[in-house]
Short mmCIF file of C-alpha atoms in Angstrom, two decimals:
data_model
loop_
_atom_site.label_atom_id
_atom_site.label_comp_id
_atom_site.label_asym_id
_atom_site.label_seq_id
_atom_site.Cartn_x
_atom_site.Cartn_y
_atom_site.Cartn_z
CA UNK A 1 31.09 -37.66 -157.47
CA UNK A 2 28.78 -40.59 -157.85
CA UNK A 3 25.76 -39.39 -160.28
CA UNK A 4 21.86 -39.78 -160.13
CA UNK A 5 22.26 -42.99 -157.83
CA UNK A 6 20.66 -41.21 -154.49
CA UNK A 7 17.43 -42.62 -154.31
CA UNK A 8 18.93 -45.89 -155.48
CA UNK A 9 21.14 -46.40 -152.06
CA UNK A 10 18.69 -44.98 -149.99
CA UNK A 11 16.54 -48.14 -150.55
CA UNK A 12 19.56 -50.22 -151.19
CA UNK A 13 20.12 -49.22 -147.49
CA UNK A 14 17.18 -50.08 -145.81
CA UNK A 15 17.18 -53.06 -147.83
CA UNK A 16 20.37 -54.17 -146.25
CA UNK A 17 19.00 -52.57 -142.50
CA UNK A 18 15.97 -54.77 -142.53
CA UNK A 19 18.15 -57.77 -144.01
CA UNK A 20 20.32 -57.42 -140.89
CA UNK A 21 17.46 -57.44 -138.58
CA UNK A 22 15.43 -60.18 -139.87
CA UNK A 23 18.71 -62.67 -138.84
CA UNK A 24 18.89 -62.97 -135.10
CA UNK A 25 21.67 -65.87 -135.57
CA UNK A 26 24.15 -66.68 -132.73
CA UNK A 27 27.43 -67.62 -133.54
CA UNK A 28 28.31 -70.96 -131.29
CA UNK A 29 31.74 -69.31 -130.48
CA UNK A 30 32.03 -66.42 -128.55
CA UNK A 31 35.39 -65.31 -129.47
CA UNK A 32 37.34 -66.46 -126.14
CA UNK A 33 35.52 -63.95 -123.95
CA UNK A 34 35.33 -64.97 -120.51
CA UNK A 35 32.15 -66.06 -118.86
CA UNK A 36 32.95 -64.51 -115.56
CA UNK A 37 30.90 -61.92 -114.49
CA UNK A 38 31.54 -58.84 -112.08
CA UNK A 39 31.59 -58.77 -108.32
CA UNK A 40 28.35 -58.64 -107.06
CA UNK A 41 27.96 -54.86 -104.41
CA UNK A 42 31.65 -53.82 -105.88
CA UNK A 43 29.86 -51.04 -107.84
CA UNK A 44 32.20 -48.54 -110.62
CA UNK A 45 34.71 -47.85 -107.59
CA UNK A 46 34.06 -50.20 -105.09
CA UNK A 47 37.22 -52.79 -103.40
CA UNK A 48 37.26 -56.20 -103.65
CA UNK A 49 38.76 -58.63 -100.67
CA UNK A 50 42.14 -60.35 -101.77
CA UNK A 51 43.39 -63.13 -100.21
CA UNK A 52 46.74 -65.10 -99.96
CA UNK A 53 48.07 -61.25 -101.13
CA UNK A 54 52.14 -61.49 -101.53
CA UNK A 55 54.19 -59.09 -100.22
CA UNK A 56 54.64 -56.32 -102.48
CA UNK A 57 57.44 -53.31 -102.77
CA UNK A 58 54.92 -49.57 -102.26
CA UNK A 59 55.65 -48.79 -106.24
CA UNK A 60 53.76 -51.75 -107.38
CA UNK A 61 49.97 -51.96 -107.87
CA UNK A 62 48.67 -55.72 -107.44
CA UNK A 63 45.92 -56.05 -109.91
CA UNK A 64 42.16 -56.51 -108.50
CA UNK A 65 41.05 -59.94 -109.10
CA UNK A 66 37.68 -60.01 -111.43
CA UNK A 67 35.39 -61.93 -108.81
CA UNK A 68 31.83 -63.05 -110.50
CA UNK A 69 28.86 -61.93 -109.04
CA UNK A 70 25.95 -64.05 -108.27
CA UNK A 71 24.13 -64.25 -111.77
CA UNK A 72 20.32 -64.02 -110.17
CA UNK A 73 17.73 -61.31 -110.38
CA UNK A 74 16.07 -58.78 -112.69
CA UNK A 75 17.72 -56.20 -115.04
CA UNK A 76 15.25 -53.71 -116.92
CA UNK A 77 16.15 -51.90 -119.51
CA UNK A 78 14.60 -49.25 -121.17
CA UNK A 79 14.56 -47.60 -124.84
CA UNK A 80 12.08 -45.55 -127.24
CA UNK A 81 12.61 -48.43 -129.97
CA UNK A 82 14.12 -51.92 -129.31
CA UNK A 83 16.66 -53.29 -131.91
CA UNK A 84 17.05 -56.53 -133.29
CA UNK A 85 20.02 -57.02 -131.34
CA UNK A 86 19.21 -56.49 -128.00
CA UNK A 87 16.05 -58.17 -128.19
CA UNK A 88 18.32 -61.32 -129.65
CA UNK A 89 21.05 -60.71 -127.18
CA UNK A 90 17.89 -60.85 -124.10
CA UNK A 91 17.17 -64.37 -125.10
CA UNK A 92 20.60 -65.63 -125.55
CA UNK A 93 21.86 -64.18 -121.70
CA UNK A 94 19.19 -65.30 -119.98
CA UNK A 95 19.43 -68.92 -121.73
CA UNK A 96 22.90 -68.31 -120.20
CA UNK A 97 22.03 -67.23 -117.18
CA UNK A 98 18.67 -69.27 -115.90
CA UNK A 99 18.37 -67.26 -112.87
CA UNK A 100 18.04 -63.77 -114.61
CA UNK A 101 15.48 -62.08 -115.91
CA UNK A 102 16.07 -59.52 -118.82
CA UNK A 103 12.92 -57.07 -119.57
CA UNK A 104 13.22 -54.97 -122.50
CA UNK A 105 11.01 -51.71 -121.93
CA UNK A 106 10.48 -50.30 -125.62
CA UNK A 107 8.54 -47.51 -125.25
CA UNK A 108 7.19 -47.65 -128.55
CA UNK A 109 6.05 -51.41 -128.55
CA UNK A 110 4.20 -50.79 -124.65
CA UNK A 111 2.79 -47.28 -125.11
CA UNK A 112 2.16 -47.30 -128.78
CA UNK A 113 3.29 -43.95 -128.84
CA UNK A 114 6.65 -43.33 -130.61
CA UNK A 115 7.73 -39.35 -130.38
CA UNK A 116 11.04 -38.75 -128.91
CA UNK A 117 9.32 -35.85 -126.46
CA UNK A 118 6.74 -38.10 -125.50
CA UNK A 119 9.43 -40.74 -124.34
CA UNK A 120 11.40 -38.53 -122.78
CA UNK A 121 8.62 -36.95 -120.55
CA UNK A 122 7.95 -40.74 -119.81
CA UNK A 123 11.54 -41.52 -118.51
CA UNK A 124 11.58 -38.52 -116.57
CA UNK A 125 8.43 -39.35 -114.52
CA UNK A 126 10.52 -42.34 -113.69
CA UNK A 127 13.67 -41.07 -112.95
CA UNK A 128 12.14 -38.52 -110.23
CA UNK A 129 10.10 -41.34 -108.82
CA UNK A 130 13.42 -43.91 -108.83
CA UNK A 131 11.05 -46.24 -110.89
CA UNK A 132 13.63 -45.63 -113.83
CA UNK A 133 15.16 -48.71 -115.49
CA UNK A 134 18.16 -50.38 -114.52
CA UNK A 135 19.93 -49.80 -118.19
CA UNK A 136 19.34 -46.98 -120.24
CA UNK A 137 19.89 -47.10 -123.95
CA UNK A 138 20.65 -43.45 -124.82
CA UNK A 139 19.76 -42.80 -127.95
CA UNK A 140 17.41 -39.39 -127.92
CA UNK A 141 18.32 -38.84 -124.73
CA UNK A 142 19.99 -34.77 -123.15
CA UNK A 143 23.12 -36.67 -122.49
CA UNK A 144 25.07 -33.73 -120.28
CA UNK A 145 21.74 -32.90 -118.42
CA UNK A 146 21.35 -36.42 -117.40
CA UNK A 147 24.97 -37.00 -116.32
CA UNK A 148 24.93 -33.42 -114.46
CA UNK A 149 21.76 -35.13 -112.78
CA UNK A 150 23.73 -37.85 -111.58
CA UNK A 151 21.17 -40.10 -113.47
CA UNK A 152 23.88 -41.71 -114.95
CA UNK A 153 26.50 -44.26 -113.07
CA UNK A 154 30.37 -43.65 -113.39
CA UNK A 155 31.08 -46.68 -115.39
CA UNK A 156 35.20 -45.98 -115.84
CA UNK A 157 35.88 -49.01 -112.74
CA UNK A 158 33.65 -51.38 -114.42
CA UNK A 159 36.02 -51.20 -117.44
CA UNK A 160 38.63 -50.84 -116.04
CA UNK A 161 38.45 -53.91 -114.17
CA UNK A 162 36.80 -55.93 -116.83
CA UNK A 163 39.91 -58.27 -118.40
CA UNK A 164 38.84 -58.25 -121.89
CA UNK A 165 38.17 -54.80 -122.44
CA UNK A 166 41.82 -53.49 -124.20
CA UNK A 167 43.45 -52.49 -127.30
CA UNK A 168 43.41 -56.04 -128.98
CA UNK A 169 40.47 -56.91 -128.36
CA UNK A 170 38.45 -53.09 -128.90
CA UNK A 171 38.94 -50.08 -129.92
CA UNK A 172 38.94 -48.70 -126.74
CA UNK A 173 39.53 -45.10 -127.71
CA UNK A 174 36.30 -45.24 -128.75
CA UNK A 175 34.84 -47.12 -125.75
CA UNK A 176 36.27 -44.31 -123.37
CA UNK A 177 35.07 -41.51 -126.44
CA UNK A 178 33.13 -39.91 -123.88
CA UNK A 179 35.48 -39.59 -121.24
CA UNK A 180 34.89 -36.48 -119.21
CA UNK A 181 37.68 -34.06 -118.11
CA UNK A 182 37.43 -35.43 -114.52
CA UNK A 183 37.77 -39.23 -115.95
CA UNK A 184 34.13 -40.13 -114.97
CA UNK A 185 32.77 -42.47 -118.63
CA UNK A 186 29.03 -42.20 -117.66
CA UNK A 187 27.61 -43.58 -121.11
CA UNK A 188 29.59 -46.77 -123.39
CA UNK A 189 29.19 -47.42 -127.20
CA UNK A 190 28.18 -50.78 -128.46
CA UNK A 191 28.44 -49.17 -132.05
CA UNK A 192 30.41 -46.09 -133.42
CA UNK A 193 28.70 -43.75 -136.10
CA UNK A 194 30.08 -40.88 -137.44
CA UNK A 195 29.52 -38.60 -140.55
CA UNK A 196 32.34 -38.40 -143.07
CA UNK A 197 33.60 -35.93 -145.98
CA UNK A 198 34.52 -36.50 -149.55
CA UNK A 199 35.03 -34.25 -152.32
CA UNK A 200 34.33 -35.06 -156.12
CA UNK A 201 37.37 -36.93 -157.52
CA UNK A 202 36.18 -35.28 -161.48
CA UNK A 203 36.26 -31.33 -159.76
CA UNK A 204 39.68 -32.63 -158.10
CA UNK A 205 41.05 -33.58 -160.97
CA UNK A 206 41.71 -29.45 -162.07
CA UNK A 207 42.55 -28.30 -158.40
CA UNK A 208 45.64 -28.76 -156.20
CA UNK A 209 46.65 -27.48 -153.06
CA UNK A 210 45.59 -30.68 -151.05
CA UNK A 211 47.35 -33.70 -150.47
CA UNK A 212 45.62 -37.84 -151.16
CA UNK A 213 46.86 -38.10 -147.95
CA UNK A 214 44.73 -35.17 -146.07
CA UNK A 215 43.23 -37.22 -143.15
CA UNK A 216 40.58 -35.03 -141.44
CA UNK A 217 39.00 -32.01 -142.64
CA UNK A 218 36.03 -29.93 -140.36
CA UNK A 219 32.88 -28.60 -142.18
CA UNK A 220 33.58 -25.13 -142.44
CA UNK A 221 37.22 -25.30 -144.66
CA UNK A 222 35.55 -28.21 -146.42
CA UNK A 223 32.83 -26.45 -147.85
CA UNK A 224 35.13 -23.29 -148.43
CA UNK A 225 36.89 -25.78 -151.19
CA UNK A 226 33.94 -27.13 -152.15
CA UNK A 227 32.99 -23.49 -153.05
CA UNK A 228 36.07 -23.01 -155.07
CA UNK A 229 35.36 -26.68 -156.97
CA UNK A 230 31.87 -25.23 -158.10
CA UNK A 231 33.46 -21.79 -158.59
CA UNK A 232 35.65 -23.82 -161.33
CA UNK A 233 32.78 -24.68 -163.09
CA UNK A 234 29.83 -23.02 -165.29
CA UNK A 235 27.56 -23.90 -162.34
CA UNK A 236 25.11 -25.29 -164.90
CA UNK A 237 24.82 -28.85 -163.32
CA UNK A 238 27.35 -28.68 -160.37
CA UNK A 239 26.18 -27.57 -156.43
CA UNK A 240 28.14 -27.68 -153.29
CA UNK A 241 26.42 -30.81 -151.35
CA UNK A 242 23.38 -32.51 -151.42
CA UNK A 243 21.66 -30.15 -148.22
CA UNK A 244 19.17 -27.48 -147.66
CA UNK A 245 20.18 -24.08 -146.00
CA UNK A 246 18.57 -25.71 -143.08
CA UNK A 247 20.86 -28.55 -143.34
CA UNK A 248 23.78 -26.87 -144.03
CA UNK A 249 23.10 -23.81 -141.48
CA UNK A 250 23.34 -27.39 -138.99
CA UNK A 251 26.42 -28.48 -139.91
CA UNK A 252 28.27 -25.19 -139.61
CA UNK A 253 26.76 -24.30 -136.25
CA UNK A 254 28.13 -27.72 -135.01
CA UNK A 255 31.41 -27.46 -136.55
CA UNK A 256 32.22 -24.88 -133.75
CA UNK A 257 29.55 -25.13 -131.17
CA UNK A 258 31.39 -23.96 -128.58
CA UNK A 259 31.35 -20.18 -130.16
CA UNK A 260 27.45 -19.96 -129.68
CA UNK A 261 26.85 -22.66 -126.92
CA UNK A 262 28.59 -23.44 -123.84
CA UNK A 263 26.82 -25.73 -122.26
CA UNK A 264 29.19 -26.61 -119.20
CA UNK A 265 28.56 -22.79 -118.10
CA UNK A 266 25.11 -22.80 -120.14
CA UNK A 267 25.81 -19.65 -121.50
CA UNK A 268 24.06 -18.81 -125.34
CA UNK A 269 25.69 -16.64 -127.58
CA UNK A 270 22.99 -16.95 -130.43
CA UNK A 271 22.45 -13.20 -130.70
CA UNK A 272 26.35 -12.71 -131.83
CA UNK A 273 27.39 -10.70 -135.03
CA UNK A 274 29.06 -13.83 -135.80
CA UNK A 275 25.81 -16.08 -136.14
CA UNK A 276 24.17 -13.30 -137.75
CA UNK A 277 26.64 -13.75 -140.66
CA UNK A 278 26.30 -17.22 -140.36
CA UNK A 279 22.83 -17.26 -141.50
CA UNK A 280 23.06 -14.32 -144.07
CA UNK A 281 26.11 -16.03 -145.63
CA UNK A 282 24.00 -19.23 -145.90
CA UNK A 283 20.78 -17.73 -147.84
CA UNK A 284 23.66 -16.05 -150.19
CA UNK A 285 24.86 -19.38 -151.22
CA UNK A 286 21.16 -20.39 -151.54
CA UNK A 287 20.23 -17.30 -153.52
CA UNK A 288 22.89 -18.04 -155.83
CA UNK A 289 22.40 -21.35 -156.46
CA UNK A 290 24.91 -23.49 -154.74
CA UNK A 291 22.44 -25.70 -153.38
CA UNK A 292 20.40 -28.77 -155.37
CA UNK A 293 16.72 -27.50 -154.98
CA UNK A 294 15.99 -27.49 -159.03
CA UNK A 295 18.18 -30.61 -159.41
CA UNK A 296 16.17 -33.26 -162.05
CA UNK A 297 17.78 -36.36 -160.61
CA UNK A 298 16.27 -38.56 -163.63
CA UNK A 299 16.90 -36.33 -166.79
CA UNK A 300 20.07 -35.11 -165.75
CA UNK A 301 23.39 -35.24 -164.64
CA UNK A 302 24.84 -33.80 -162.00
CA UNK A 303 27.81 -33.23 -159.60
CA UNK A 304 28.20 -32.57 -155.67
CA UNK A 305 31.44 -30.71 -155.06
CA UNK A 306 31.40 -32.55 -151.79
CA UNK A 307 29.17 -35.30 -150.26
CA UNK A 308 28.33 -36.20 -146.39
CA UNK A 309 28.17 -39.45 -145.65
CA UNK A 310 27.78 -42.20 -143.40
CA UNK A 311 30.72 -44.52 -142.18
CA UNK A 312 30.14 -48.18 -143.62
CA UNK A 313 28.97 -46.87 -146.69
CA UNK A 314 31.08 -43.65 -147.39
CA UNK A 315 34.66 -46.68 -146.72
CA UNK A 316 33.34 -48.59 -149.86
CA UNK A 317 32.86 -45.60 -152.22
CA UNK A 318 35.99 -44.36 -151.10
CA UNK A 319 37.77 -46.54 -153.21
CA UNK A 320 36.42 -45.59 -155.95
CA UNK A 321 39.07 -43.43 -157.34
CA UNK A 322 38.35 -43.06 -160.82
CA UNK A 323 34.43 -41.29 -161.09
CA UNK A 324 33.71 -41.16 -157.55
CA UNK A 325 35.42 -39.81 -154.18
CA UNK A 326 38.29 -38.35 -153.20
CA UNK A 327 40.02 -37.35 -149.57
CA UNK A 328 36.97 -39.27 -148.22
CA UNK A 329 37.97 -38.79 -144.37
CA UNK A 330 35.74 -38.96 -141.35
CA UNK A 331 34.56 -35.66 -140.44
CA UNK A 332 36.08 -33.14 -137.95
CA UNK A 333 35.05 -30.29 -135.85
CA UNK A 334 36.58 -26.51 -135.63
CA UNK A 335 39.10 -28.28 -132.89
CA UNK A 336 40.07 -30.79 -134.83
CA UNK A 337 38.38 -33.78 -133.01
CA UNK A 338 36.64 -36.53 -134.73
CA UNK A 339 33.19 -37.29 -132.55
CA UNK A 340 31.28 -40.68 -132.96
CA UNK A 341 27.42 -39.94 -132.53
CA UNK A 342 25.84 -40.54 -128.76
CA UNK A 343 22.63 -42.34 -130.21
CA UNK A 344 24.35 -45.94 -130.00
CA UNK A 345 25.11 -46.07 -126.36
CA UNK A 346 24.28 -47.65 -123.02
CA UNK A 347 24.42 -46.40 -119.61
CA UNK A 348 23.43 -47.48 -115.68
CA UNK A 349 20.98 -45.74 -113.79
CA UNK A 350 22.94 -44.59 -110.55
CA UNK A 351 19.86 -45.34 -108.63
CA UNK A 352 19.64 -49.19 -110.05
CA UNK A 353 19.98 -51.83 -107.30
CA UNK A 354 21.06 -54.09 -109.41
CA UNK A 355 24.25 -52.33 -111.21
CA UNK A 356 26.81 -55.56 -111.41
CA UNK A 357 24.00 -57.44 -112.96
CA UNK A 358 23.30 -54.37 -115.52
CA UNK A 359 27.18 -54.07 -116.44
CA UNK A 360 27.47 -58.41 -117.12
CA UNK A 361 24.36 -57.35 -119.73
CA UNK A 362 26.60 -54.44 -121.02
CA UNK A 363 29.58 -56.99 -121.11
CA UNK A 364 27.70 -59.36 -122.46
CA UNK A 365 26.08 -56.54 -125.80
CA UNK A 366 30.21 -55.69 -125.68
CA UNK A 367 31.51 -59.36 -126.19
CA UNK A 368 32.08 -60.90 -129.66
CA UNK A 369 29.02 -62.97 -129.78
CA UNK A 370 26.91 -60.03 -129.70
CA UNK A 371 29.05 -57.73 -131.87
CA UNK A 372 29.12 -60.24 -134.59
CA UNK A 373 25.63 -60.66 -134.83
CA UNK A 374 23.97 -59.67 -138.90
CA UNK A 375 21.71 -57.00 -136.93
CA UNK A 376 24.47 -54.58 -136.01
CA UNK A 377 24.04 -51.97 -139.10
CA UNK A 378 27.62 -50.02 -138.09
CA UNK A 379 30.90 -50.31 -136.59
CA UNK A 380 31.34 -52.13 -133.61
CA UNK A 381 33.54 -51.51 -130.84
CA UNK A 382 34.55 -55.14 -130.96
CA UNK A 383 37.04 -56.08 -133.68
CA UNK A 384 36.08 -58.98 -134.52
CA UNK A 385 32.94 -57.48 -134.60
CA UNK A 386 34.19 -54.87 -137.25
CA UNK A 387 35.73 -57.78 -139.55
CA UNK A 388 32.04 -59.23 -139.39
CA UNK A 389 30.69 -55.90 -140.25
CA UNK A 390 33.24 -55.31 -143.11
CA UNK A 391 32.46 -58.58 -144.58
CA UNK A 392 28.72 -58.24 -144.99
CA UNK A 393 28.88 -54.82 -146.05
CA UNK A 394 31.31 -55.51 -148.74
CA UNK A 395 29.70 -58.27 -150.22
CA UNK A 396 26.37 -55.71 -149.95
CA UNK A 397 27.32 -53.08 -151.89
CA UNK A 398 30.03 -55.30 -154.17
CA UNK A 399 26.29 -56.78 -155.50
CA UNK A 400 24.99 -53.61 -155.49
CA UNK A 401 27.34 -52.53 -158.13
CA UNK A 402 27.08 -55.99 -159.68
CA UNK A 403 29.95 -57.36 -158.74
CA UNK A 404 31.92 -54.15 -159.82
CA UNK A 405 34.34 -53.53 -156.96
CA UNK A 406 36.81 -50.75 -156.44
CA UNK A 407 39.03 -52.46 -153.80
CA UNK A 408 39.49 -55.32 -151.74
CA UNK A 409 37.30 -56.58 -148.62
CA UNK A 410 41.08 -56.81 -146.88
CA UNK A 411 41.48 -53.08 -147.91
CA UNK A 412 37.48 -51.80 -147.42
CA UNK A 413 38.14 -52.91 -143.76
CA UNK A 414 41.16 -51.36 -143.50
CA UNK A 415 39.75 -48.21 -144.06
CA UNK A 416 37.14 -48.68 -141.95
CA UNK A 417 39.72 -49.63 -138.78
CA UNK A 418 41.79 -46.40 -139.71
CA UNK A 419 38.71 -44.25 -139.47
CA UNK A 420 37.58 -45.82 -136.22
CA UNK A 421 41.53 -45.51 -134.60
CA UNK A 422 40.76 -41.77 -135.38
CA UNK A 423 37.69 -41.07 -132.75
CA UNK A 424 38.95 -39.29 -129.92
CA UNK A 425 35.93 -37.69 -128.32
CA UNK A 426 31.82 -38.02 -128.15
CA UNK A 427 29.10 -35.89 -129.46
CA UNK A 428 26.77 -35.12 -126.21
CA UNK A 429 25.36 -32.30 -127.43
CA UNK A 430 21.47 -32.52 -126.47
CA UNK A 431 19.64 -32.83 -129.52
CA UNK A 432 16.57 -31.02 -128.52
CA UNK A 433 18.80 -28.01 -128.70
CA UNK A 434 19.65 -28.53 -132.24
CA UNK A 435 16.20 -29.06 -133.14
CA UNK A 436 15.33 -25.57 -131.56
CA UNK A 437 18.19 -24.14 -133.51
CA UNK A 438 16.69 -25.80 -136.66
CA UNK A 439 13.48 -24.74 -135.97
CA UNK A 440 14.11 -20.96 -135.72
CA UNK A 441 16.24 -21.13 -138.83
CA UNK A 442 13.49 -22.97 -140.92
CA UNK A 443 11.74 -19.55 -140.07
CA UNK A 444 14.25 -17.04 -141.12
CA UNK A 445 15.19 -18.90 -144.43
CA UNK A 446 11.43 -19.55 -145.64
CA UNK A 447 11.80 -15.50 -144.93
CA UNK A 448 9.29 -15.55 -141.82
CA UNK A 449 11.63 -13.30 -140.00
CA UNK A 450 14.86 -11.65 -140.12
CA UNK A 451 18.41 -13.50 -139.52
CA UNK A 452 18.60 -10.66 -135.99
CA UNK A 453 15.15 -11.80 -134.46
CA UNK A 454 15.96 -15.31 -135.12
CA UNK A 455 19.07 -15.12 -133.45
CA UNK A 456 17.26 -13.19 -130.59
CA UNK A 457 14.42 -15.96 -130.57
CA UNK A 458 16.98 -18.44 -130.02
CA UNK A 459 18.81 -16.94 -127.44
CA UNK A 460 15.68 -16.52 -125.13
CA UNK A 461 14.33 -20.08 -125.78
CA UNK A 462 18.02 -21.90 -124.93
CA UNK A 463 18.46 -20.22 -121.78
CA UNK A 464 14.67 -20.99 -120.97
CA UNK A 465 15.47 -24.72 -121.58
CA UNK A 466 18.95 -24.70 -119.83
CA UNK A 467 17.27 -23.54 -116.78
CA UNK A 468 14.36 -26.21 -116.89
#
């Protein structure tokens, strides 16, 4: 695994984050997408008039014409921090569009105030009042409680009927991630992010039992190797990953959620025998040293028997063969799905009067002009947004390395489409209930109270909260 270079990407990072952001460039092409807009009143599942309609045989399905609607009027849309990109892609529609006005609510920049529960007390004042914004960027927001609100607008006929939404031009398996059982998409993703899983190709080097070709792996049996790769060590300079109990405690309650929180029937099973062990089998590993707290990053070196990382950046050290990763994959759950994160998506307010307008702004973030542009920090759902991405990312951390490079840019992206064919579902989970779960755990391992009360604790405050 890569040694003693931690702190060094974390500001190579933001380095390359604030890069992106400072460039608000618009590329004169906009990659053949189509200027027409949606019907104006046809809403997600409304009909459109057809005329001079041929005959047809009952088996055959004539396809609904895309009809523009009229391209006047306000959209608002609202957010706890606005991003480069939208802000750029604001200007740029409504030079497109004279007639429309595009206000960009960031909570942050109007209030001054910047906590996530201060926002979302905000937005829900205005939901209840229908003073809400017409677009809702959903980043920090309870993503099942607002769709079980009917806050959200069924947006699975607006792409359906939008013509350059498909498989060549998007990875639309990702753009219908969130899909629900019933086929209702209430919230789209102008970016994908996910959290991926490598193991140390040096500990590989003296273990078998798992094929180059492994292609998703879920926290739980990852960390059970990376257990046996420290195991086959003297444990002298060699942990499992770079986490905390907290941390780690996180990532195993995720990796099968649905075993202590149901939250379709809201039901908490916190207080099980099986989170118990959980958190007991977690302070073990801490007590006995599996974990990096004594780690000297600068007078020593050192090995993580596994590392979690983040998409763009975990593709280019995934080459890296020889003294770096190996099985780098994107990361699983329990069942075997691999979720992007809910934080870079858009949705309509159901109670917007102005929902056509809001899904040609959508479009519009969705259409190569926009996905191209240097502020997008991930991979887009557009892919000729992703070859843009793949580009300027490889060329970032190629310098980084100076000029070292373990693969090609044709094969970094490559990796980086693979990965993003491989998202079949969304994480929705509402993060407020993860950070009560962290919350009480912080407790019990800083040994504030025992691993049963915490589980009790939790139990009492989720079902309080899933009934608010």
């Amino acid at each position: 695994m890569r040694k003693g270079i931690s702190l060094l990407w974390v500001l190579l990072i933001a380095l390359s984050v604030l890069c992106g952001c400072g460039n608000g460039t618009v590329p004169e092409d906009n990659g053949g997408q189509s200027d027409a807009p949606m019907q104006q009143g046809s809403g997600a599942s409304g009909t459109e008039e057809r005329s001079g309609a041929q005959e047809k045989t009952p088996d055959v399905q004539e396809a609904v014409p895309y009809v523009p609607p009229e391209m006047k009027g306000e959209i608002t849309i609202s957010c706890l921090f606005a991003e480069e990109f939208l802000n750029t892609a604001a200007e740029q529609f409504m030079k497109r569009y004279p007639d429309v006005k595009v206000i960009v609510n960031s909570y942050k920049e109007s209030s001054g105030e910047s906590t996530v529960e201060d926002y979302l007390t905000y937005l829900n004042t205005k939901i209840m009042t229908g003073k809400a914004e017409d677009i809702l960027f959903t980043g920090f927001l309870p993503i099942t409680k607002y769709s079980e609100m009917g806050v959200f607008e069924d947006l699975s006929g607006y792409i359906q009927k939008t013509p350059e939404l498909n498989d060549e031009n998007y990875f639309m398996n990702v753009l219908q991630a969130a899909k629900e059982d019933s086929g209702e998409i209430y919230i789209i993703p102008y970016m994908a992010r996910f959290d991926t899983l490598a193991f140390s190709a040096e500990l590989m080097q003296n273990h078998g039992g798992y094929e180059s070709g492994m292609q998703g792996i879920h926290f739980g049996t990852a960390m059970d190797l990376a257990k046996q790769l420290v195991d086959e060590t003297d444990k002298s300079n060699v942990f499992l990953i770079q986490m905390n109990e907290v941390s780690y405690a996180h990532y195993l309650i995720k990796d099968s959620i649905g075993k202590f929180i149901e939250e379709s029937t809201k039901e908490v099973n916190l207080d099980s025998p099986e989170y118990i062990a959980l958190l007991k089998s977690v302070k073990d590993l801490s007590e006995n040293g599996y974990f990096n707290s004594e780690i000297d990053f600068y007078n020593m070196e050192y090995y993580f028997a596994a590392e979690c990382d983040y998409d763009i950046q975990a593709a280019y050290y995934s080459m890296d063969t020889k003294s770096g990763t190996k099985h780098c994959m994107p990361l699983t759950d329990a069942e075997g799905r691999t979720l992007m994160k809910s934080s870079s998506c858009v949705a309509i307010n159901s109670a917007s009067a102005s929902k056509d307008l809001a899904w040609e702004f959508i479009r519009y973030l969705l259409s190569d002009e926009v996905q191209t542009f240097p502020s997008f920090h991930g991979p887009t759902v557009s892919r000729k947004g992703l070859e843009a991405v793949a580009e300027r990312y490889y060329a970032f951390y190629r310098e980084g390395n100076d000029g070292a490079g373990f693969g090609s840019e044709a094969e970094y992206k490559a990796i980086l489409e693979s990965w993003m064919e491989q998202i079949n579902g969304c994480d929705t989970l509402d993060g407020a209930v993860m950070e009560l779960v962290d919350e009480e755990n912080r407790k019990y391992f800083s040994g504030q109270q025992t691993a049963e009360d915490t589980a009790k604790r939790l139990k009492r405050q989720l079902e309080q909260y899933f009934k608010e």
